[in-house]
Short mmCIF file of C-alpha atoms (C1' of nucleotides) in Angstrom, two decimals:
data_model
loop_
_atom_site.label_atom_id
_atom_site.label_comp_id
_atom_site.label_asym_id
_atom_site.label_seq_id
_atom_site.Cartn_x
_atom_site.Cartn_y
_atom_site.Cartn_z
CA MET A 26 98.10 142.06 97.61
CA GLU A 27 96.35 138.81 97.01
CA ASP A 28 95.69 137.19 93.66
CA GLN A 29 92.26 135.97 92.78
CA GLN A 30 91.11 133.38 90.30
CA VAL A 31 87.70 133.76 88.69
CA GLY A 32 87.06 131.07 86.14
CA SER A 33 90.06 131.11 83.85
CA LEU A 34 90.91 134.70 84.76
CA ARG A 35 93.48 135.78 87.27
CA PHE A 36 93.32 139.16 89.01
CA HIS A 37 95.55 141.13 91.32
CA ILE A 38 93.69 144.22 92.42
CA ASP A 39 95.19 146.96 94.58
CA PHE A 40 94.55 150.65 95.17
CA SER A 41 97.35 152.06 93.02
CA GLN A 42 95.02 152.71 90.10
CA PRO A 43 91.29 152.99 89.43
CA LEU A 44 89.66 149.61 90.00
CA TYR A 45 87.82 149.56 86.67
CA GLU A 46 91.14 150.22 84.91
CA GLN A 47 92.88 147.31 86.58
CA ILE A 48 90.03 144.97 85.71
CA LEU A 49 90.10 146.24 82.14
CA ASP A 50 93.85 145.82 81.74
CA GLN A 51 93.95 142.36 83.23
CA VAL A 52 91.10 141.03 81.13
CA ARG A 53 92.66 142.57 78.03
CA SER A 54 95.91 140.85 78.86
CA ALA A 55 94.20 137.49 79.36
CA ILE A 56 92.51 137.77 75.98
CA ALA A 57 95.64 139.02 74.19
CA LYS A 58 97.70 136.17 75.60
CA GLY A 59 95.05 133.54 75.00
CA GLU A 60 94.67 132.73 78.67
CA ILE A 61 90.96 132.88 78.05
CA GLY A 62 89.83 131.41 74.77
CA LEU A 63 87.95 132.97 71.88
CA GLY A 64 84.20 132.65 72.41
CA ASP A 65 84.58 131.75 76.09
CA LYS A 66 82.02 133.01 78.54
CA MET A 67 83.17 135.76 80.86
CA PRO A 68 82.13 135.89 84.51
CA SER A 69 78.88 137.79 84.91
CA VAL A 70 79.02 141.37 86.10
CA ARG A 71 77.52 140.43 89.45
CA GLU A 72 79.71 137.38 89.94
CA LEU A 73 82.96 139.17 89.19
CA ALA A 74 81.93 142.09 91.38
CA GLN A 75 81.27 139.74 94.26
CA GLU A 76 84.52 137.81 93.80
CA LEU A 77 86.62 140.98 93.61
CA ARG A 78 84.59 142.65 96.37
CA VAL A 79 83.84 145.55 94.11
CA ASN A 80 80.68 147.34 93.09
CA PRO A 81 78.84 145.92 90.05
CA ASN A 82 78.94 149.37 88.45
CA THR A 83 82.72 149.26 88.54
CA VAL A 84 82.82 145.92 86.72
CA MET A 85 80.23 147.24 84.29
CA ARG A 86 82.47 150.12 83.36
CA ALA A 87 85.31 147.77 82.52
CA TYR A 88 83.01 145.46 80.55
CA GLN A 89 81.60 148.31 78.50
CA GLU A 90 85.09 149.41 77.54
CA LEU A 91 85.97 145.85 76.55
CA GLU A 92 82.99 145.76 74.22
CA ARG A 93 83.88 149.12 72.72
CA ASP A 94 87.32 147.65 72.05
CA GLY A 95 85.71 144.77 70.19
CA LEU A 96 87.18 142.23 72.58
CA THR A 97 83.85 141.00 73.96
CA GLU A 98 80.28 140.56 72.81
CA LYS A 99 77.15 140.62 74.90
CA ARG A 100 74.12 138.41 74.45
CA ARG A 101 71.01 139.61 76.20
CA GLY A 102 70.01 137.44 79.06
CA GLN A 103 72.99 135.14 78.50
CA GLY A 104 76.07 137.09 79.46
CA THR A 105 79.33 138.44 78.13
CA PHE A 106 81.57 136.42 75.84
CA VAL A 107 85.06 136.85 74.45
CA THR A 108 84.87 137.70 70.76
CA SER A 109 85.12 134.75 68.38
CA SER A 110 87.05 136.83 65.89
CA PRO A 111 90.82 136.41 65.96
CA GLU A 112 91.07 139.51 63.76
CA HIS A 113 89.41 141.65 66.39
CA VAL A 114 91.91 140.52 68.99
CA ARG A 115 94.84 140.95 66.67
CA SER A 116 93.89 144.42 65.48
CA PHE A 117 93.16 145.62 68.99
CA ARG A 118 96.46 144.26 70.23
CA THR A 119 98.32 146.00 67.44
CA ALA A 120 96.57 149.31 68.03
CA LEU A 121 97.15 149.26 71.77
CA ALA A 122 100.77 148.25 71.37
CA ALA A 123 101.31 151.12 68.94
CA LYS A 124 99.78 153.52 71.41
CA TYR A 125 101.98 152.25 74.24
CA ILE A 126 105.10 152.35 72.09
CA ASP A 127 104.50 155.86 70.82
CA SER A 128 103.88 157.14 74.32
CA PHE A 129 107.03 155.39 75.51
CA MET A 130 109.13 156.87 72.75
CA ASP A 131 107.88 160.33 73.69
CA GLN A 132 108.98 159.72 77.27
CA MET A 133 112.42 158.60 76.15
CA GLU A 134 112.74 161.57 73.84
CA SER A 135 111.87 163.92 76.70
CA LEU A 136 114.83 162.51 78.62
CA GLY A 137 117.09 162.87 75.63
CA LEU A 138 117.69 159.15 75.25
CA THR A 139 118.54 157.61 71.89
CA TRP A 140 117.20 154.37 70.54
CA ASN A 141 120.61 152.81 71.11
CA ASP A 142 120.54 153.86 74.76
CA ILE A 143 117.28 152.01 75.16
CA GLN A 144 118.51 148.92 73.38
CA SER A 145 121.58 148.77 75.56
CA TYR A 146 119.56 149.00 78.73
CA ILE A 147 117.01 146.42 77.69
CA GLU A 148 119.45 143.89 76.30
CA GLN A 149 121.46 144.16 79.45
CA LYS A 150 118.59 143.95 81.91
CA TYR A 151 116.30 141.54 80.17
CA ASP A 152 119.01 139.53 78.45
CA ALA A 153 117.07 139.56 75.20
CA GLU A 154 118.21 137.25 72.44
CA GLU A 155 117.50 136.84 68.76
CA GLY A 156 113.98 135.57 68.48
CA GLY A 157 113.68 135.09 72.22
CA SER A 158 110.84 136.19 74.46
CA MET A 159 111.15 138.98 76.96
CA ARG A 160 111.42 136.96 80.15
CA MET B 23 97.15 174.50 72.75
CA GLU B 24 99.57 177.33 72.83
CA ASP B 25 103.23 177.12 73.72
CA GLN B 26 104.74 179.51 76.20
CA GLN B 27 108.30 180.62 76.70
CA VAL B 28 109.41 181.60 80.21
CA GLY B 29 113.08 182.45 80.30
CA SER B 30 114.84 179.54 78.65
CA LEU B 31 111.95 177.18 79.39
CA ARG B 32 109.25 176.21 76.97
CA PHE B 33 105.84 174.97 78.13
CA HIS B 34 102.77 173.54 76.51
CA ILE B 35 100.08 173.16 79.14
CA ASP B 36 96.70 171.57 78.52
CA PHE B 37 94.04 169.82 80.61
CA SER B 38 94.89 166.23 79.73
CA GLN B 39 96.89 165.75 82.93
CA PRO B 40 97.34 167.45 86.29
CA LEU B 41 98.91 170.88 85.80
CA TYR B 42 101.64 170.36 88.38
CA GLU B 43 102.61 167.12 86.63
CA GLN B 44 102.96 168.78 83.24
CA ILE B 45 105.09 171.53 84.72
CA LEU B 46 107.20 168.93 86.47
CA ASP B 47 107.70 166.81 83.36
CA GLN B 48 108.57 169.70 81.13
CA VAL B 49 111.09 171.21 83.49
CA ARG B 50 112.64 167.78 84.00
CA SER B 51 112.93 167.39 80.26
CA ALA B 52 114.55 170.80 79.85
CA ILE B 53 117.14 169.94 82.48
CA ALA B 54 117.77 166.45 81.14
CA LYS B 55 118.28 167.77 77.63
CA GLY B 56 120.39 170.71 78.73
CA GLU B 57 117.92 173.27 77.43
CA ILE B 58 118.40 175.02 80.72
CA GLY B 59 121.96 175.04 82.01
CA LEU B 60 123.40 173.71 85.26
CA GLY B 61 123.22 176.36 87.96
CA ASP B 62 120.80 178.52 86.00
CA LYS B 63 118.13 180.42 87.85
CA MET B 64 114.61 179.12 87.47
CA PRO B 65 111.61 181.41 87.14
CA SER B 66 110.24 182.33 90.56
CA VAL B 67 107.14 180.53 91.77
CA ARG B 68 105.04 183.66 91.40
CA GLU B 69 106.43 184.58 87.98
CA LEU B 70 105.89 181.15 86.47
CA ALA B 71 102.42 180.95 87.98
CA GLN B 72 101.52 184.25 86.41
CA GLU B 73 102.97 183.36 83.01
CA LEU B 74 101.20 180.01 82.89
CA ARG B 75 98.02 181.46 84.40
CA VAL B 76 98.11 178.94 87.18
CA ASN B 77 97.93 179.13 90.94
CA PRO B 78 101.25 179.64 92.77
CA ASN B 79 100.49 176.58 94.89
CA THR B 80 100.41 174.48 91.74
CA VAL B 81 103.87 175.66 90.67
CA MET B 82 105.08 175.14 94.24
CA ARG B 83 104.05 171.53 94.12
CA ALA B 84 106.08 170.94 90.96
CA TYR B 85 109.09 172.81 92.38
CA GLN B 86 109.05 170.79 95.58
CA GLU B 87 109.12 167.57 93.60
CA LEU B 88 112.00 168.86 91.51
CA GLU B 89 113.99 169.50 94.65
CA ARG B 90 113.16 166.07 96.04
CA ASP B 91 114.53 164.69 92.77
CA GLY B 92 117.77 166.58 93.33
CA LEU B 93 117.33 168.53 90.10
CA THR B 94 117.00 171.95 91.76
CA GLU B 95 118.26 173.76 94.83
CA LYS B 96 116.60 176.58 96.69
CA ARG B 97 118.32 179.57 98.24
CA ARG B 98 116.24 181.49 100.72
CA GLY B 99 115.28 184.89 99.49
CA GLN B 100 117.08 184.30 96.19
CA GLY B 101 115.08 181.75 94.30
CA THR B 102 115.28 178.29 92.78
CA PHE B 103 118.28 177.14 90.76
CA VAL B 104 119.06 174.15 88.60
CA THR B 105 121.52 171.92 90.39
CA SER B 106 125.19 172.50 89.58
CA SER B 107 125.92 168.80 89.85
CA PRO B 108 126.04 166.91 86.55
CA GLU B 109 125.98 163.69 88.57
CA HIS B 110 122.62 164.57 90.06
CA VAL B 111 121.15 165.13 86.63
CA ARG B 112 122.70 162.00 85.22
CA SER B 113 121.63 159.72 88.05
CA PHE B 114 118.12 161.09 88.06
CA ARG B 115 117.85 160.67 84.31
CA THR B 116 119.04 157.09 84.55
CA ALA B 117 116.65 156.26 87.37
CA LEU B 118 113.65 157.78 85.64
CA ALA B 119 114.51 156.13 82.34
CA ALA B 120 114.77 152.77 84.09
CA LYS B 121 111.38 153.30 85.66
CA TYR B 122 109.80 154.20 82.32
CA ILE B 123 111.45 151.29 80.56
CA ASP B 124 110.43 148.74 83.15
CA SER B 125 106.86 149.96 83.12
CA PHE B 126 106.87 149.84 79.33
CA MET B 127 108.20 146.31 79.26
CA ASP B 128 105.44 145.25 81.64
CA GLN B 129 102.87 146.72 79.27
CA MET B 130 104.38 144.89 76.32
CA GLU B 131 104.51 141.65 78.26
CA SER B 132 100.84 142.01 79.17
CA LEU B 133 100.02 142.11 75.46
CA GLY B 134 102.20 139.10 74.79
CA LEU B 135 104.67 140.99 72.61
CA THR B 136 108.26 139.88 72.27
CA TRP B 137 111.29 142.14 72.20
CA ASN B 138 111.63 141.43 68.50
CA ASP B 139 108.07 142.56 67.87
CA ILE B 140 108.91 145.86 69.49
CA GLN B 141 112.14 146.29 67.56
CA SER B 142 110.38 145.64 64.28
CA TYR B 143 107.73 148.22 64.98
CA ILE B 144 110.15 150.87 66.14
CA GLU B 145 112.70 150.41 63.40
CA GLN B 146 109.94 150.60 60.85
CA LYS B 147 108.14 153.59 62.27
CA TYR B 148 111.03 155.66 63.54
CA ASP B 149 113.52 154.51 60.92
CA ALA B 150 116.18 154.11 63.59
CA GLU B 151 119.75 153.57 62.45
CA GLU B 152 122.96 152.37 64.04
CA GLY B 153 124.05 155.12 66.38
CA GLY B 154 121.33 157.43 65.18
CA SER B 155 118.96 159.48 67.31
CA MET B 156 115.28 158.79 67.57
CA ARG B 157 113.98 161.51 65.30
"C1'" DT C 10 54.32 130.06 82.97
"C1'" DT C 11 57.60 130.98 86.42
"C1'" DA C 12 61.98 131.66 88.73
"C1'" DG C 13 66.44 133.02 88.41
"C1'" DG C 14 70.27 134.69 85.94
"C1'" DT C 15 71.80 138.05 82.33
"C1'" DG C 16 73.20 143.25 81.04
"C1'" DT C 17 71.66 147.98 81.84
"C1'" DA C 18 70.02 152.43 83.79
"C1'" DT C 19 69.12 155.64 87.43
"C1'" DT C 20 69.68 158.27 91.59
"C1'" DA C 21 72.10 159.38 95.66
"C1'" DA C 22 76.00 159.77 98.45
"C1'" DG C 23 80.91 159.84 99.98
"C1'" DT C 24 85.97 160.26 99.28
"C1'" DG C 25 90.25 161.97 97.53
"C1'" DA C 26 93.07 164.43 94.11
"C1'" DT C 27 93.46 168.65 91.90
"C1'" DA C 28 93.17 173.52 91.65
"C1'" DT C 29 92.12 178.19 93.01
"C1'" DA C 30 92.00 182.12 96.22
"C1'" DA C 31 93.45 185.03 99.86
"C1'" DT C 32 96.60 185.83 103.32
"C1'" DA C 33 100.62 185.74 106.19
"C1'" DC C 34 105.48 184.82 107.54
"C1'" DA C 35 110.69 184.48 107.37
"C1'" DC C 36 114.50 185.29 104.65
"C1'" DT C 37 117.69 187.86 101.29
"C1'" DT C 38 119.20 191.52 98.39
"C1'" DA C 39 119.53 196.20 96.76
"C1'" DT D 3 113.40 199.83 104.22
"C1'" DA D 4 111.24 197.93 100.16
"C1'" DA D 5 110.74 194.39 97.08
"C1'" DG D 6 111.39 189.83 95.73
"C1'" DT D 7 112.27 185.09 97.28
"C1'" DG D 8 110.17 180.29 99.13
"C1'" DT D 9 106.71 178.57 102.34
"C1'" DA D 10 102.51 177.68 105.11
"C1'" DT D 11 97.66 177.92 106.13
"C1'" DT D 12 92.72 177.93 105.52
"C1'" DA D 13 88.78 177.78 102.77
"C1'" DT D 14 86.35 176.59 98.73
"C1'" DA D 15 85.19 174.26 94.37
"C1'" DT D 16 85.27 170.72 90.91
"C1'" DC D 17 85.83 166.28 89.10
"C1'" DA D 18 86.92 161.24 88.87
"C1'" DC D 19 86.09 157.29 91.20
"C1'" DT D 20 83.43 154.26 94.00
"C1'" DT D 21 79.69 152.43 96.53
"C1'" DA D 22 74.77 151.58 97.39
"C1'" DA D 23 70.07 150.59 96.46
"C1'" DT D 24 66.68 149.87 92.99
"C1'" DA D 25 64.43 148.86 88.90
"C1'" DC D 26 63.80 147.17 84.16
"C1'" DA D 27 64.02 144.17 79.89
"C1'" DC D 28 65.73 140.07 78.20
"C1'" DC D 29 66.86 135.02 78.04
"C1'" DT D 30 66.98 130.21 79.73
"C1'" DA D 31 65.72 126.27 82.27
"C1'" DA D 32 62.54 123.96 85.28
#
DNA sequence: TTAGGTGTATTAAGTGATATAATACACTTA
DNA sequence: TAAGTGTATTATATCACTTAATACACCTAA
């Protein structure tokens, strides 16, 4: 699949998952990682839809979820903007991470794996170090 | 939701996910954790369908996937049995765990979390210890 | 004031995954 | 032979997802 750049946002869209979900995840990621700055203007619904060759309603769905998450704010007639509140980003990131981690731990438990099993695998595969990043 | 016991298998089925997927996951888990023994007979397609109040085709779909995974074997006219090969179970468990872990690490990376962030959260929440289990 | 860009809402339609239902067939065991 | 296996087929229904075509209220800049 091909990557697409729209403003400061990068997208890789395929058909493995719902389109609105991929848009949602990738914008979330960009905000969480600071690839798009606090207060920055997002692409308009119509523009992003056109760039990604997707229906405006599909982009809308992703944008509405982003606002519910507190990651964006809308200004009538002006557009959609990334929240200016670092706390909003931080708390959302924490909550989502917790959700992912809990779900992951349930999966591991269902396979009968211990925490040490997981650590072994990860440290071996990702070569994690004290204080290092994951890559 | 209510739990159901069918032979040595426990099920909790709800409507949060596809039915065949829940059946699949829960049988996998039972095999991986040894809750149902190697070589044991599984409930028949019709019996399990009746117990879970689900269509036989839905159980069939889960059973076919289990066989593709190498976790079960079918004997014509006799029924479906858990594989007698510990290696099959072990290799499947390893492969599935790797898939889960990789997907999880991608999620964490998308939120900009480091391996240490994850460790801190888990050790705090699950109170993991050296050599201990996850619960 | 006007023109064009915002987000939003509505209605209609199509597709695919999921699930149910009813039925039939080949095979094995007792 | 009878009953229990897995399997296959056909039809139907529902729901999530997506597209399409419009329309409306709001804001900004010319």
